[in-house]
Short mmCIF file of C-alpha atoms in Angstrom, two decimals:
data_model
loop_
_atom_site.label_atom_id
_atom_site.label_comp_id
_atom_site.label_asym_id
_atom_site.label_seq_id
_atom_site.Cartn_x
_atom_site.Cartn_y
_atom_site.Cartn_z
CA UNK A 1 9.39 7.55 0.36
CA UNK A 2 9.38 5.86 3.63
CA UNK A 3 5.61 5.83 3.45
CA UNK A 4 5.66 4.24 0.02
CA UNK A 5 8.08 1.28 1.18
CA UNK A 6 5.65 0.84 4.41
CA UNK A 7 2.80 0.28 1.92
CA UNK A 8 4.87 -2.41 0.42
CA UNK A 9 5.46 -3.93 4.01
CA UNK A 10 1.78 -3.69 4.59
CA UNK A 11 0.70 -5.30 1.34
CA UNK A 12 3.11 -8.03 1.94
CA UNK A 13 1.68 -8.60 5.31
CA UNK A 14 -1.92 -8.66 4.07
CA UNK A 15 -1.00 -10.91 1.29
CA UNK A 16 0.37 -13.47 4.09
CA UNK A 17 -2.77 -13.24 6.38
CA UNK A 18 -5.36 -13.68 3.60
CA UNK A 19 -6.03 -17.26 2.71
CA UNK A 20 -6.31 -18.48 -0.91
CA UNK A 21 -6.71 -16.39 -4.09
CA UNK A 22 -7.88 -13.29 -1.96
CA UNK A 23 -4.30 -12.47 -1.10
CA UNK A 24 -3.26 -11.99 -4.88
CA UNK A 25 -6.07 -9.40 -4.93
CA UNK A 26 -4.81 -7.27 -2.10
CA UNK A 27 -3.35 -3.84 -2.76
CA UNK A 28 -2.13 -0.97 -0.53
CA UNK A 29 -1.37 2.43 -2.17
CA UNK A 30 0.22 5.48 -0.84
CA UNK A 31 -1.65 8.45 -2.28
CA UNK A 32 0.91 11.42 -1.50
CA UNK A 33 -1.00 13.72 -3.79
CA UNK A 34 -4.10 13.57 -1.46
CA UNK A 35 -2.92 16.13 1.15
CA UNK A 36 -1.71 15.23 3.96
CA UNK A 37 -1.43 11.95 2.33
CA UNK A 38 -3.39 8.78 2.37
CA UNK A 39 -2.70 4.92 2.50
CA UNK A 40 -5.71 3.07 0.79
CA UNK A 41 -5.99 -0.58 1.45
CA UNK A 42 -8.23 -2.41 -0.87
CA UNK A 43 -8.85 -5.47 -2.83
CA UNK A 44 -10.55 -6.65 -5.81
CA UNK A 45 -12.96 -9.85 -5.90
CA UNK A 46 -16.21 -11.11 -5.94
CA UNK A 47 -18.63 -9.15 -4.05
CA UNK A 48 -17.77 -10.73 -0.41
CA UNK A 49 -15.90 -9.05 2.27
CA UNK A 50 -12.52 -10.05 3.56
CA UNK A 51 -12.90 -10.99 7.37
CA UNK A 52 -9.92 -12.03 9.33
CA UNK A 53 -9.90 -12.69 13.13
CA UNK A 54 -7.04 -10.79 14.90
CA UNK A 55 -4.28 -12.94 16.50
CA UNK A 56 -3.98 -11.89 20.03
CA UNK A 57 -6.61 -9.06 20.17
CA UNK A 58 -6.10 -6.16 22.42
CA UNK A 59 -8.80 -6.53 25.16
CA UNK A 60 -11.67 -3.67 24.76
CA UNK A 61 -10.11 -2.46 21.42
CA UNK A 62 -11.88 -2.76 18.13
CA UNK A 63 -9.57 -4.50 15.46
CA UNK A 64 -9.90 -5.20 11.99
CA UNK A 65 -7.47 -6.47 9.24
CA UNK A 66 -5.94 -3.17 8.75
CA UNK A 67 -5.21 -2.73 12.51
CA UNK A 68 -3.78 -6.29 12.39
CA UNK A 69 -1.41 -5.68 9.52
CA UNK A 70 -0.24 -2.22 11.39
CA UNK A 71 0.76 -4.17 14.70
CA UNK A 72 4.46 -4.35 15.57
CA UNK A 73 7.61 -2.68 14.20
CA UNK A 74 8.75 -3.31 10.69
CA UNK A 75 11.31 -6.26 10.62
CA UNK A 76 14.71 -6.15 9.03
CA UNK A 77 13.55 -8.84 6.55
CA UNK A 78 10.26 -6.79 5.90
CA UNK A 79 12.01 -3.82 5.23
CA UNK A 80 14.68 -5.26 2.79
CA UNK A 81 12.00 -6.85 0.86
CA UNK A 82 9.69 -3.69 0.70
CA UNK A 83 12.60 -1.44 -0.11
CA UNK A 84 13.97 -3.72 -2.81
CA UNK A 85 10.47 -3.66 -4.38
CA UNK A 86 10.03 0.08 -4.07
CA UNK A 87 13.25 0.86 -5.32
CA UNK A 88 12.82 -1.61 -8.58
CA UNK A 89 9.57 0.24 -9.35
CA UNK A 90 11.18 3.65 -8.65
CA UNK A 91 14.11 2.94 -11.04
CA UNK A 92 11.56 1.87 -13.74
CA UNK A 93 9.53 5.24 -13.38
CA UNK A 94 9.65 6.97 -16.76
CA UNK A 95 11.80 9.94 -16.57
CA UNK A 96 8.93 12.19 -17.95
CA UNK A 97 7.01 11.60 -14.89
CA UNK A 98 9.95 12.03 -12.60
CA UNK A 99 10.75 15.23 -14.24
CA UNK A 100 7.09 16.34 -13.85
CA UNK A 101 7.37 15.78 -10.30
CA UNK A 102 10.31 17.51 -9.76
CA UNK A 103 8.95 20.64 -11.67
CA UNK A 104 5.52 20.43 -9.78
CA UNK A 105 6.87 20.08 -6.31
CA UNK A 106 10.01 22.21 -6.71
CA UNK A 107 12.48 19.30 -6.08
CA UNK A 108 15.98 19.86 -5.97
CA UNK A 109 16.70 17.53 -8.80
CA UNK A 110 15.91 13.83 -10.14
CA UNK A 111 19.34 12.69 -9.07
CA UNK A 112 18.85 14.12 -5.50
CA UNK A 113 15.28 12.46 -5.23
CA UNK A 114 16.89 8.85 -6.30
CA UNK A 115 19.45 9.37 -3.49
CA UNK A 116 16.71 10.35 -0.97
CA UNK A 117 14.78 7.20 -2.05
CA UNK A 118 17.78 5.07 -1.61
CA UNK A 119 18.84 6.29 1.64
CA UNK A 120 15.32 5.42 3.58
CA UNK A 121 16.16 3.40 6.84
CA UNK A 122 14.01 1.14 8.67
CA UNK A 123 13.64 3.71 11.22
CA UNK A 124 12.07 6.09 8.87
CA UNK A 125 9.56 3.44 8.06
CA UNK A 126 8.88 2.75 11.68
CA UNK A 127 8.22 6.23 12.46
CA UNK A 128 5.74 6.41 9.67
CA UNK A 129 4.13 3.34 10.86
CA UNK A 130 3.75 4.81 14.26
CA UNK A 131 2.16 7.91 13.10
CA UNK A 132 -0.18 5.78 10.96
CA UNK A 133 -1.21 3.71 13.93
CA UNK A 134 -2.36 7.06 15.62
CA UNK A 135 -4.55 8.13 12.70
CA UNK A 136 -8.38 7.44 12.38
CA UNK A 137 -9.08 4.40 10.14
CA UNK A 138 -12.03 4.74 8.04
CA UNK A 139 -13.41 1.64 6.01
CA UNK A 140 -15.51 1.91 3.13
CA UNK A 141 -16.53 -1.07 0.97
CA UNK A 142 -17.51 -0.44 -2.62
CA UNK A 143 -19.19 -3.30 -4.50
CA UNK A 144 -20.67 -3.43 -7.90
CA UNK A 145 -23.26 -6.00 -8.90
CA UNK A 146 -22.17 -9.20 -10.33
CA UNK A 147 -21.95 -8.72 -14.14
CA UNK A 148 -24.44 -10.56 -16.01
CA UNK A 149 -22.72 -13.73 -17.47
CA UNK A 150 -25.49 -14.75 -19.89
CA UNK A 151 -24.04 -14.83 -23.42
CA UNK A 152 -25.12 -12.15 -25.97
CA UNK A 153 -26.53 -13.42 -29.21
CA UNK A 154 -24.28 -12.55 -32.12
CA UNK A 155 -25.76 -11.17 -35.24
CA UNK A 156 -24.71 -13.11 -38.35
#
């Protein structure tokens, strides 16, 4: 749950870093089912990559938008906002999905999982962020050709 809250923090940081409409198209997802767990940063937009200059770059170190938003500890304000967003989504999850996860992963109970989600602290989230900073970052850009906007003639 700490990783899922961290993804909300990172998404909010990215949206604040990216100017204009691009910020609205940013997403950060935690894919726990892909072992050992993956955090995916992405955006949907016109085929034009997002480039941002790092603020106070570390000399001799390659930095990109992902390393930029991973910098620094999660603040109390960021944590509270992200945890609130996460818990709202968690509480709206369909019961069948929660029961399926409980059965699949042999979790104690749905009630226990809700308690665990609610008990995550800022220290838990910062530990996940610190571990993530030490992991390799792979950047993959997938673009599709612009769709043909020519109007298709209608058959009468």
